[in-house]
mmCIF file of C-alpha atoms in Angstrom:
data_model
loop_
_atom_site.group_PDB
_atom_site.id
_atom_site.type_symbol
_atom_site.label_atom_id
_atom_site.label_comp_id
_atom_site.label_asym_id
_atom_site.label_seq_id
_atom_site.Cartn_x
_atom_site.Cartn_y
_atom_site.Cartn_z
ATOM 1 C CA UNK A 71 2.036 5.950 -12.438
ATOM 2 C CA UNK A 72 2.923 1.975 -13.092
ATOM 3 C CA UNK A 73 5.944 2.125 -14.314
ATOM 4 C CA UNK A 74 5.968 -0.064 -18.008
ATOM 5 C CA UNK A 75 8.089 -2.955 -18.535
ATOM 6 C CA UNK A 76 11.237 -2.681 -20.483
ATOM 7 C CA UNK A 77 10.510 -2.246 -24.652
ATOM 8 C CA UNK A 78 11.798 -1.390 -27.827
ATOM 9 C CA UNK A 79 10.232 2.298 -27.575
ATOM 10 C CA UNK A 80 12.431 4.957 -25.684
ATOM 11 C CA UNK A 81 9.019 7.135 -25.752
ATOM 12 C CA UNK A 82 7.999 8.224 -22.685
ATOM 13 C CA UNK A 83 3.798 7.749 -22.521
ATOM 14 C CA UNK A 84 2.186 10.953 -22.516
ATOM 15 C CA UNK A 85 -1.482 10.310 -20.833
ATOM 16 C CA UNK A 86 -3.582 7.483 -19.853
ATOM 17 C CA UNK A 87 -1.973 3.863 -20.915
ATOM 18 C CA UNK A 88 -4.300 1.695 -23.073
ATOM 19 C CA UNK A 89 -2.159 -1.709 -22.422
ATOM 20 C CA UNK A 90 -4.459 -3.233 -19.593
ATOM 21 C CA UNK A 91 -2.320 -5.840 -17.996
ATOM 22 C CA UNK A 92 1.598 -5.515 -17.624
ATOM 23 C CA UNK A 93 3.074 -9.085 -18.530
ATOM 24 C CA UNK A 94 6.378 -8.787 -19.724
ATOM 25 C CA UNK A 95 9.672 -8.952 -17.268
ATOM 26 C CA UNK A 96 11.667 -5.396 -16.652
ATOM 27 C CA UNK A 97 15.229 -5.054 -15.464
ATOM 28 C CA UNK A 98 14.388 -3.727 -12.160
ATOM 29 C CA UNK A 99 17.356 -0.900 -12.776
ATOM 30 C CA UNK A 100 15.638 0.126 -16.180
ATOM 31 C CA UNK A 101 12.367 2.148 -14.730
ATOM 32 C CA UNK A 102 10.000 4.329 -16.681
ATOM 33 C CA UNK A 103 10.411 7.603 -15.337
ATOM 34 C CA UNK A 104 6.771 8.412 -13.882
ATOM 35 C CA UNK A 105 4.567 10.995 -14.361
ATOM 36 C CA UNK A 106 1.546 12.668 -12.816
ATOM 37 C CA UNK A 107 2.943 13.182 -9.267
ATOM 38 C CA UNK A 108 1.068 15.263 -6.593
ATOM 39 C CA UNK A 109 1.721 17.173 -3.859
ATOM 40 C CA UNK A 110 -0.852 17.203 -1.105
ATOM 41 C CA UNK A 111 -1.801 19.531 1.852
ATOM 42 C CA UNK A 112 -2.966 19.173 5.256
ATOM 43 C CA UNK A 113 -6.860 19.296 4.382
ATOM 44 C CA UNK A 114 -7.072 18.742 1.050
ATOM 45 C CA UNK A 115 -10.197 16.776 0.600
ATOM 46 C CA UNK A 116 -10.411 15.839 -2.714
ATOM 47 C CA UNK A 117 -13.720 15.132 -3.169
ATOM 48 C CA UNK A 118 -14.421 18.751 -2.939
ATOM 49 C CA UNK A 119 -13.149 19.261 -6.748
ATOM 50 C CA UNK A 120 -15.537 16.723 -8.042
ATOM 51 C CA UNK A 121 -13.780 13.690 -7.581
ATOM 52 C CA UNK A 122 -15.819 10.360 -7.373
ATOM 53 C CA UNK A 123 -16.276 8.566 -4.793
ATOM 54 C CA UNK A 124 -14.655 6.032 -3.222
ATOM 55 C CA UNK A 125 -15.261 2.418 -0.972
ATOM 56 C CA UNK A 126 -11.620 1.013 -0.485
ATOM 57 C CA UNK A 127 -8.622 2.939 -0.558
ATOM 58 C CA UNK A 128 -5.042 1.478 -0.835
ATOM 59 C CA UNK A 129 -1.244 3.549 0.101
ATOM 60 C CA UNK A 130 2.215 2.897 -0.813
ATOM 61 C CA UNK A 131 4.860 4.153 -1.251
ATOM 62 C CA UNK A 132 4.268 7.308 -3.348
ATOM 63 C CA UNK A 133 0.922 6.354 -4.559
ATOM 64 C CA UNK A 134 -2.783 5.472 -3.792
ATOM 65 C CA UNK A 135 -5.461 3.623 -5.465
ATOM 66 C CA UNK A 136 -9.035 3.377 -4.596
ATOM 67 C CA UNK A 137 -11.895 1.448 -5.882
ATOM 68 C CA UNK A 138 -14.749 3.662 -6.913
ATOM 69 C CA UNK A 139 -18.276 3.113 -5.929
ATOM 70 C CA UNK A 140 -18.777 2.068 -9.500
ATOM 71 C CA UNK A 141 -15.959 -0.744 -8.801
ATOM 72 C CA UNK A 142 -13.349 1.297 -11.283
ATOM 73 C CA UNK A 143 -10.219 2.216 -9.775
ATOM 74 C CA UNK A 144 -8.660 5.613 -10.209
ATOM 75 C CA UNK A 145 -4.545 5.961 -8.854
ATOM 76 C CA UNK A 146 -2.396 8.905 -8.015
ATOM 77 C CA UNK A 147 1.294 8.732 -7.200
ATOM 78 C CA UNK A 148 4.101 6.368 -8.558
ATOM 79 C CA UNK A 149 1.098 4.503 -10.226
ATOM 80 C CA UNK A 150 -0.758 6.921 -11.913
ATOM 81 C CA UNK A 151 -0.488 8.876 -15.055
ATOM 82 C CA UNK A 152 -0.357 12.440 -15.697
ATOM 83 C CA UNK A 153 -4.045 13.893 -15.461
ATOM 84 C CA UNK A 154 -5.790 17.044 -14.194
ATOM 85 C CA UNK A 155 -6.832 15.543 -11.068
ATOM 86 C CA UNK A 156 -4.319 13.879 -8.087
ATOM 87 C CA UNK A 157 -6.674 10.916 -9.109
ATOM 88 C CA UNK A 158 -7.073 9.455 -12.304
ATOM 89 C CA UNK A 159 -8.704 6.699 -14.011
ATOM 90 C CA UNK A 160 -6.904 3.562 -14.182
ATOM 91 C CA UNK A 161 -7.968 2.305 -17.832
ATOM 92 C CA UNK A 162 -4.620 0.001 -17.327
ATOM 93 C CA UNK A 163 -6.628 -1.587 -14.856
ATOM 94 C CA UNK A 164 -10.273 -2.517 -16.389
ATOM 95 C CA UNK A 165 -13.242 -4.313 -14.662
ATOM 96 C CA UNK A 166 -15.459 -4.051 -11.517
ATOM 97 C CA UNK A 167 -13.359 -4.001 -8.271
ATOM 98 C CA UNK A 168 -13.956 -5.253 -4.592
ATOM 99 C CA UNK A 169 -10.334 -4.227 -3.261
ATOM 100 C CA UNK A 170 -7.208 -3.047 -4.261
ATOM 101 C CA UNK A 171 -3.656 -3.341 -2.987
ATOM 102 C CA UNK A 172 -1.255 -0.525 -3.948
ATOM 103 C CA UNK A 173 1.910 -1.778 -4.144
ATOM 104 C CA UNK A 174 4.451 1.588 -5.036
ATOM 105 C CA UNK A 175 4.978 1.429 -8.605
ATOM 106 C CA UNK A 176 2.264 -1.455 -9.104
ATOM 107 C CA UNK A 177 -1.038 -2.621 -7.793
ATOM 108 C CA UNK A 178 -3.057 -5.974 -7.722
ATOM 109 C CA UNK A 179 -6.769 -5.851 -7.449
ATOM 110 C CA UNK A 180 -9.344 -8.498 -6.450
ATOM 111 C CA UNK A 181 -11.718 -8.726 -8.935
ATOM 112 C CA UNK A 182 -15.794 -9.135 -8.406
ATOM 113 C CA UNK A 183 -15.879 -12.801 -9.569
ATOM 114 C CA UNK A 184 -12.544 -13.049 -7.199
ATOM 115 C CA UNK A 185 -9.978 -13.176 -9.699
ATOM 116 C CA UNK A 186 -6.728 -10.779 -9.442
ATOM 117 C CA UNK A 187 -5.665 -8.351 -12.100
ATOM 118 C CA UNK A 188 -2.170 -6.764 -11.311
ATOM 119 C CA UNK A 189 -0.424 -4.131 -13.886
ATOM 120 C CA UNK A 190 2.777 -1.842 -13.505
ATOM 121 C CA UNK A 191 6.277 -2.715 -12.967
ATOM 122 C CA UNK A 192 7.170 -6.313 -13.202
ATOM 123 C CA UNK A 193 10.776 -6.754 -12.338
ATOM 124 C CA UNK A 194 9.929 -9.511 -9.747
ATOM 125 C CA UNK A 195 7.059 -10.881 -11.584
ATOM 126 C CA UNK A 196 4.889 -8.921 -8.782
ATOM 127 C CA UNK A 197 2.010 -8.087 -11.518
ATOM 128 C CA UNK A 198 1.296 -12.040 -12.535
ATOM 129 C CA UNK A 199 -0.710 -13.061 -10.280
ATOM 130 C CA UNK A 200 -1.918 -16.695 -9.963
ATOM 131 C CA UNK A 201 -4.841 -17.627 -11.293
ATOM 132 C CA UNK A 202 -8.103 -18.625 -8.746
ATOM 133 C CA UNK A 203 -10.267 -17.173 -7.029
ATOM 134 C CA UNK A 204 -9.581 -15.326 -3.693
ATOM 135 C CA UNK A 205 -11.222 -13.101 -1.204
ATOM 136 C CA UNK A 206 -8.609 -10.870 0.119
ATOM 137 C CA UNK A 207 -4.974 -9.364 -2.071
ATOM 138 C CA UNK A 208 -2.191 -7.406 -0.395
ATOM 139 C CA UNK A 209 0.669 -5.904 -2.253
ATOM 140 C CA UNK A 210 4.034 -4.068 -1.159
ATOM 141 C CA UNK A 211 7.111 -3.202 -3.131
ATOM 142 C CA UNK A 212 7.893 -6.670 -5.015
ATOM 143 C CA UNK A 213 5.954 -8.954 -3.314
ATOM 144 C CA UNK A 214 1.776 -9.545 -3.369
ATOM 145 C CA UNK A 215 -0.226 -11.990 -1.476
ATOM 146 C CA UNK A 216 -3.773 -13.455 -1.585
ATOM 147 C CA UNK A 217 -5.898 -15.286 0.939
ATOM 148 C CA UNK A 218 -8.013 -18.358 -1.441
ATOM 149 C CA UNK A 219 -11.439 -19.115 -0.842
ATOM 150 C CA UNK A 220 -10.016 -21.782 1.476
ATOM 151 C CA UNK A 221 -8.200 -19.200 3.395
ATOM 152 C CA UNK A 222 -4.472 -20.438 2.343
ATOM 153 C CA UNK A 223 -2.180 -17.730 1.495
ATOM 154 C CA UNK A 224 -0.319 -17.685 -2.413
ATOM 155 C CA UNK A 225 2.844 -14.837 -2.754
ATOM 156 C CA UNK A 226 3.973 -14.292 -5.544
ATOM 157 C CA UNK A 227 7.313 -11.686 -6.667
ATOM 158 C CA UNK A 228 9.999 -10.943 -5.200
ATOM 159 C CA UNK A 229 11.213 -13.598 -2.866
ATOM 160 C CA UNK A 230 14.781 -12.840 -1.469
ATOM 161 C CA UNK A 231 14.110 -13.061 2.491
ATOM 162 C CA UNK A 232 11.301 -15.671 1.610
ATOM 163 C CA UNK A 233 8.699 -13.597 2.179
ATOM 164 C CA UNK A 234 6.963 -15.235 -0.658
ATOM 165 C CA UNK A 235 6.497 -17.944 0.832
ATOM 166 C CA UNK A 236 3.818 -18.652 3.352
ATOM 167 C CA UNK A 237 3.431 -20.668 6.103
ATOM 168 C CA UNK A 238 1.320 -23.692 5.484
ATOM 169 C CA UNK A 239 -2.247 -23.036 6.979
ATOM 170 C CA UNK A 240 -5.398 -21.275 7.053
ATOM 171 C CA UNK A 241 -5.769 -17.491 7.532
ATOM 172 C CA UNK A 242 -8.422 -14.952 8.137
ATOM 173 C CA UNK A 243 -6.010 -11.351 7.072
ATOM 174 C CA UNK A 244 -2.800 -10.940 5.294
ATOM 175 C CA UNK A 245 -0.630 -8.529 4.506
ATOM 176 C CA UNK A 246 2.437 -7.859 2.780
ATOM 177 C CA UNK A 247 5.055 -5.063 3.642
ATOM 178 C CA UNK A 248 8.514 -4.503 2.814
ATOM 179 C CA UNK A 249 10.211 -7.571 2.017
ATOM 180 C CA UNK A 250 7.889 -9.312 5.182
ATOM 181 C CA UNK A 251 4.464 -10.604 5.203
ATOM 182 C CA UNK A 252 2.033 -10.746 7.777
ATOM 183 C CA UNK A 253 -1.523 -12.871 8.348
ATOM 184 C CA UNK A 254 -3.896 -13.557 10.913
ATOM 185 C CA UNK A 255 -4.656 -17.047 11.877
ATOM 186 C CA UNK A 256 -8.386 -18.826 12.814
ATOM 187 C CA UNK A 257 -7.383 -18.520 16.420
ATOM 188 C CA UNK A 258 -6.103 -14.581 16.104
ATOM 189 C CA UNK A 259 -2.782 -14.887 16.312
ATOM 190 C CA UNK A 260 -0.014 -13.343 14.065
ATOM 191 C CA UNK A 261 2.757 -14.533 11.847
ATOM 192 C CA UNK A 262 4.847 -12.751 9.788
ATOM 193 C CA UNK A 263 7.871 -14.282 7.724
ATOM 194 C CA UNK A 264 10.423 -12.763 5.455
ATOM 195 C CA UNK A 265 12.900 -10.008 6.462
ATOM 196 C CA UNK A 266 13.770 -9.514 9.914
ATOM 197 C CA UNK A 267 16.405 -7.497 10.818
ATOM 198 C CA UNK A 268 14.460 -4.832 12.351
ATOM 199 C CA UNK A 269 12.007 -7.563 14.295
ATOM 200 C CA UNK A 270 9.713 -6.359 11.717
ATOM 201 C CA UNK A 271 8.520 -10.469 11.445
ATOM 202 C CA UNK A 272 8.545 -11.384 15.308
ATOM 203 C CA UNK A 273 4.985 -10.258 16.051
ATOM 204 C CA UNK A 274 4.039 -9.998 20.015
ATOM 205 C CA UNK A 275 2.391 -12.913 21.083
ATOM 206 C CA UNK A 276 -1.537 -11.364 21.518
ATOM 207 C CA UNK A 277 -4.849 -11.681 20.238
ATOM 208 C CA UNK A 278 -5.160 -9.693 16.836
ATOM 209 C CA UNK A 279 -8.159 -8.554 14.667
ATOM 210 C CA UNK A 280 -6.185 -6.769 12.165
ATOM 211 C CA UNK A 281 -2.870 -6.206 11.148
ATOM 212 C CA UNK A 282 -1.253 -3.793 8.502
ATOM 213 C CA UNK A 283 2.792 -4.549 7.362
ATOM 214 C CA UNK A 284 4.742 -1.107 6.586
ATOM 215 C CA UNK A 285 8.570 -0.293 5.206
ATOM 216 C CA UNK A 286 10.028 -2.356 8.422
ATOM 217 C CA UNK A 287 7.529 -2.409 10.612
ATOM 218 C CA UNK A 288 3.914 -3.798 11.380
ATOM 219 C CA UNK A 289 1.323 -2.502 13.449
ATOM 220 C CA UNK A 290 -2.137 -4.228 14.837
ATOM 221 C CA UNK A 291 -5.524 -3.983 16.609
ATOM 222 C CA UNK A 292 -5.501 -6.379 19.681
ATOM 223 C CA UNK A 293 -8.573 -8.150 20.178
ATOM 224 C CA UNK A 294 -9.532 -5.052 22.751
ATOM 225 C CA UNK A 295 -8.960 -2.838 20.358
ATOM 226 C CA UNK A 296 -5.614 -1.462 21.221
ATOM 227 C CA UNK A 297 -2.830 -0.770 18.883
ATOM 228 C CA UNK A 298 0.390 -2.821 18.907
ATOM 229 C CA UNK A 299 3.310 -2.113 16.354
ATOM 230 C CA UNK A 300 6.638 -3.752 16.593
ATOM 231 C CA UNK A 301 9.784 -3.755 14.057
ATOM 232 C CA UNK A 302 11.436 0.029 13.255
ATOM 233 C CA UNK A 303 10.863 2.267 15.675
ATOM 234 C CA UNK A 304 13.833 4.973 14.255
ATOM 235 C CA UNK A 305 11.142 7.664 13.899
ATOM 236 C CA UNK A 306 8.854 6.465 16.727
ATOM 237 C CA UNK A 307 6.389 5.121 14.319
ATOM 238 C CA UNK A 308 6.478 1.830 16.917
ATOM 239 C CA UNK A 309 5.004 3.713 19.595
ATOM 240 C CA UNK A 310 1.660 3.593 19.672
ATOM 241 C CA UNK A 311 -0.496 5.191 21.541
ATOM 242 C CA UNK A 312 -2.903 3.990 24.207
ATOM 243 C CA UNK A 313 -6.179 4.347 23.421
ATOM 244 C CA UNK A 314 -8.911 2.420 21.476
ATOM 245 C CA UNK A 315 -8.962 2.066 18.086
ATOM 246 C CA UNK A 316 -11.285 0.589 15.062
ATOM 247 C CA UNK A 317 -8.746 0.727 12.169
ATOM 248 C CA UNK A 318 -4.897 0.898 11.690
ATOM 249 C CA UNK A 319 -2.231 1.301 8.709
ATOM 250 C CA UNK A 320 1.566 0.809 8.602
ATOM 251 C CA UNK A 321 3.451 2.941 6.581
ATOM 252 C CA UNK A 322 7.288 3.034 6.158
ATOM 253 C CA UNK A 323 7.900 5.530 8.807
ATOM 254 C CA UNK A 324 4.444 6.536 9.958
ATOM 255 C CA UNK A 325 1.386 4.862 10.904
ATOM 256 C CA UNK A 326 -2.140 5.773 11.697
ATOM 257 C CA UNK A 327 -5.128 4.654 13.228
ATOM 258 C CA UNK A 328 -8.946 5.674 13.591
ATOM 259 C CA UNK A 329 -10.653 6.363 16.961
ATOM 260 C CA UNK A 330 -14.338 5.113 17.649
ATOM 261 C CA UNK A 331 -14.773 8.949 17.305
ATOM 262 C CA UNK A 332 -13.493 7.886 13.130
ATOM 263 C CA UNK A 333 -11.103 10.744 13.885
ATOM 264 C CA UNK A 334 -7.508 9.821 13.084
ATOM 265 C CA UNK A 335 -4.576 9.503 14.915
ATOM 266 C CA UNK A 336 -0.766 8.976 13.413
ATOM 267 C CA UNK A 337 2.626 9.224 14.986
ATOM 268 C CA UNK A 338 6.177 8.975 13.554
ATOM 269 C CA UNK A 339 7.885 10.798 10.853
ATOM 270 C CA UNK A 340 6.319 13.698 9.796
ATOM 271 C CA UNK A 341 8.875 15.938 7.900
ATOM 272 C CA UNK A 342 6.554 16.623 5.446
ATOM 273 C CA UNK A 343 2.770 16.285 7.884
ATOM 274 C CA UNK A 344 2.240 13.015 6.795
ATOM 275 C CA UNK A 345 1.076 12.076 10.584
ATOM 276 C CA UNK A 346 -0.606 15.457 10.548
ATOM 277 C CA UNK A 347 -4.045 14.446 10.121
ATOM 278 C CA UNK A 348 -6.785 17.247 9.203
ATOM 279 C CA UNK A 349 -9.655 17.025 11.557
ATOM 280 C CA UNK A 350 -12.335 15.543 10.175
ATOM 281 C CA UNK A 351 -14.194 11.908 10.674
ATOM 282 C CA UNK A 352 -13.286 8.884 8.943
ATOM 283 C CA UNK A 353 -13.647 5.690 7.918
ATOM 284 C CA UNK A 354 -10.905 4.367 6.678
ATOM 285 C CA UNK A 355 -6.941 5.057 6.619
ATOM 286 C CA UNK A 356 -4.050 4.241 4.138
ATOM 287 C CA UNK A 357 -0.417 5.449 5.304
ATOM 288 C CA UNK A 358 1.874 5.474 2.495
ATOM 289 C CA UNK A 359 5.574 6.614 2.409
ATOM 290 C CA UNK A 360 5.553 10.814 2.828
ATOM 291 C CA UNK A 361 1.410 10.852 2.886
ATOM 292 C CA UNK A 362 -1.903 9.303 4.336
ATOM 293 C CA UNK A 363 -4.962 9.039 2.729
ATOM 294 C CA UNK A 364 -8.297 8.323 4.334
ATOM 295 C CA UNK A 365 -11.903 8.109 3.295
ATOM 296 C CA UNK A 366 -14.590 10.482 5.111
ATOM 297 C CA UNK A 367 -17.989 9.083 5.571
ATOM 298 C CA UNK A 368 -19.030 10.439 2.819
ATOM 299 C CA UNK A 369 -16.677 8.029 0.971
ATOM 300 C CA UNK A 370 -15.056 11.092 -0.125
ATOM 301 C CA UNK A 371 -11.092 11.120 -0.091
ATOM 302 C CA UNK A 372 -8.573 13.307 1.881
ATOM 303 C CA UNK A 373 -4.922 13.260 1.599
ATOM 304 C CA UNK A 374 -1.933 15.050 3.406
ATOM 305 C CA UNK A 375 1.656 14.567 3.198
ATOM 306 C CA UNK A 376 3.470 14.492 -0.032
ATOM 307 C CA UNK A 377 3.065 12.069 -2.343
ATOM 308 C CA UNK A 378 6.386 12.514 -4.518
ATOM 309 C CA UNK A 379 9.899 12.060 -4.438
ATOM 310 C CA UNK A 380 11.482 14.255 -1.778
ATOM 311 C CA UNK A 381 14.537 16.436 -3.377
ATOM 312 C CA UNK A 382 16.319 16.073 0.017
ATOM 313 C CA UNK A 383 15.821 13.049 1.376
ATOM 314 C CA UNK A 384 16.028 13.346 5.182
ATOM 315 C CA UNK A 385 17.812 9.517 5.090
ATOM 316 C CA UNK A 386 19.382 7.056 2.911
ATOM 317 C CA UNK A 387 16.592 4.334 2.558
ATOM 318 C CA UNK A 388 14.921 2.060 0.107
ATOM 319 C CA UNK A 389 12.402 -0.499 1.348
ATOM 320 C CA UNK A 390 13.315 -3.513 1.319
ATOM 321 C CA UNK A 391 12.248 -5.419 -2.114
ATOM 322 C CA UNK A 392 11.437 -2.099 -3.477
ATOM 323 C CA UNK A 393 12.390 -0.926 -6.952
ATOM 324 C CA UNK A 394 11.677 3.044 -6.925
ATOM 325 C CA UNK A 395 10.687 4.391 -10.101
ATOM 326 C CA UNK A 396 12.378 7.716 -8.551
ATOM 327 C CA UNK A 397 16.432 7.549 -9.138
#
């Protein structure tokens, strides 16, 4: 669920928010305690209980977002509300979608005129984004970026280890992880800024054609289609494997990636199977915190993992620049 910003009402919302667009400032240690959280199984494919389907999915955190094929957007997690589905329509989110960036307890979506709508929490200002147009948004914890039409990058949030604030140039991919940013330049090269203490923003010097930013680390497709992750490797969630692969996702402890096969492969923590992938063939992958999504071919959505707050959390850890609505 997006978590409201601070008001005068102690009421706790009861179903499906009517407020489109979250503007107001929060104090980042007053969070709405969230509702509608799922629990997921190895296999679950969701489309099987009637559940539209979907064209672009989005993980973080404790939540997912996807667009729709009608271009709505339906949420489950941290940034959904209470329904009788894991994935429910966002009505705090209105319009026709192209894309959209789960960010945790928010989410910023590119619009089909190429404008961004962002609602949820706002402690860091992460759900006003700048107006324009734009062709690609990313979002993670409390921090969202945007490639313009031009292909220069705008941040916008939280901003502590200047991860907000992009190099100067043109880029083809960005994305934003947890408290780092990464893009892809013209000539496919990578460069991240913002926190570093893991090495999470010292990307290997290689050819890139994608690149997804995690907790504290980031992970890659090499212009031969290998995966490269560097940053965190506690929980081996650096390590990829050799092999080829067509897409990849950073989580915070996991990641995943799809074969040519569009079977999936993860690695890294998996306490609760969250780099247990059913089989099945895919076309798309999302890792989040304690769960993975991905999209079949039949743009129908599966989940494993958990996607709620552990009771026994396995370590003591909060993404950087990330406000849990969980306390």
């Amino acid at each position: 669920m997006l978590a409201a910003a601070a008001c005068s009402s102690t009421e706790e919302p009861t179903g499906v928010w009517d407020t489109p667009i979250v503007t107001a400032v929060a104090d980042p240690n007053e969070l709405t305690p969230a509702l509608g959280n799922y629990q997921f199984k190895a296999g679950n494919l969701l489309g099987e209980i009637g559940l539209p389907q979907f064209r672009q999915i989005s993980a973080r955190g404790h939540s997912t977002c996807g667009v729709r094929i009608d271009g709505a957007l339906a949420c489950a997690g941290e940034n959904a509300v209470a329904g009788e589905h894991p994935l429910v329509p966002a009505s705090y989110l209105p319009g026709e979608f192209l894309e959209i960036a789960s960010g945790g307890d928010y989410a910023c979506g590119l619009l089909t005129d190429g404008t961004l709508r962002c609602g949820g929490f706002n402690g860091f200002r992460q759900s006003e984004p700048p107006s324009g147009v734009y062709t690609r948004v990313t979002a993670s914890g409390g921090h969202a970026c945007a490639l313009t039409i031009e292909g220069t990058a705008v941040c916008w949030g939280h901003n502590e280890w200047a991860q907000s604030e992009p190099p100067a140039g043109t880029y083809t991919h960005i994305a934003a992880g947890g408290g780092f940013t990464c893009a892809l330049t013209p000539t496919s090269t990578a460069v991240c800024w913002g926190h570093n203490e893991w090495g999470q923003s010292d990307a290997p010097d290689e050819m890139y054609t994608y690149v997804s930013a995690g907790g504290q680390h980031a992970c890659a497709l090499t212009a031969k289609s290998a995966a490269v992750c560097w940053g965190n490797n506690e929980y081996g969630q650096s390590d990829a494997p050799t092999g080829s692969y067509t897409h990849i996702t950073a989580g915070d402890f996991h990641s995943c990636a799809l074969t040519p096969a569009n079977t999936a492969v993860c690695w890294g923590y998996n306490e609760d199977g969250q780099a247990s992938p059913p089989a099945g063939v895919y076309s798309e992958i999302a890792a989040g915190y304690l769960h993975t999504c991905a999209l079949t071919v039949d743009h129908e959505l599966a989940c494993w993992g958990v996607m709620e707050e552990p009771t026994d959390m396995p370590f003591d850890y909060e993404p950087a620049g990330f406000e849990r609505l969980f306390r």
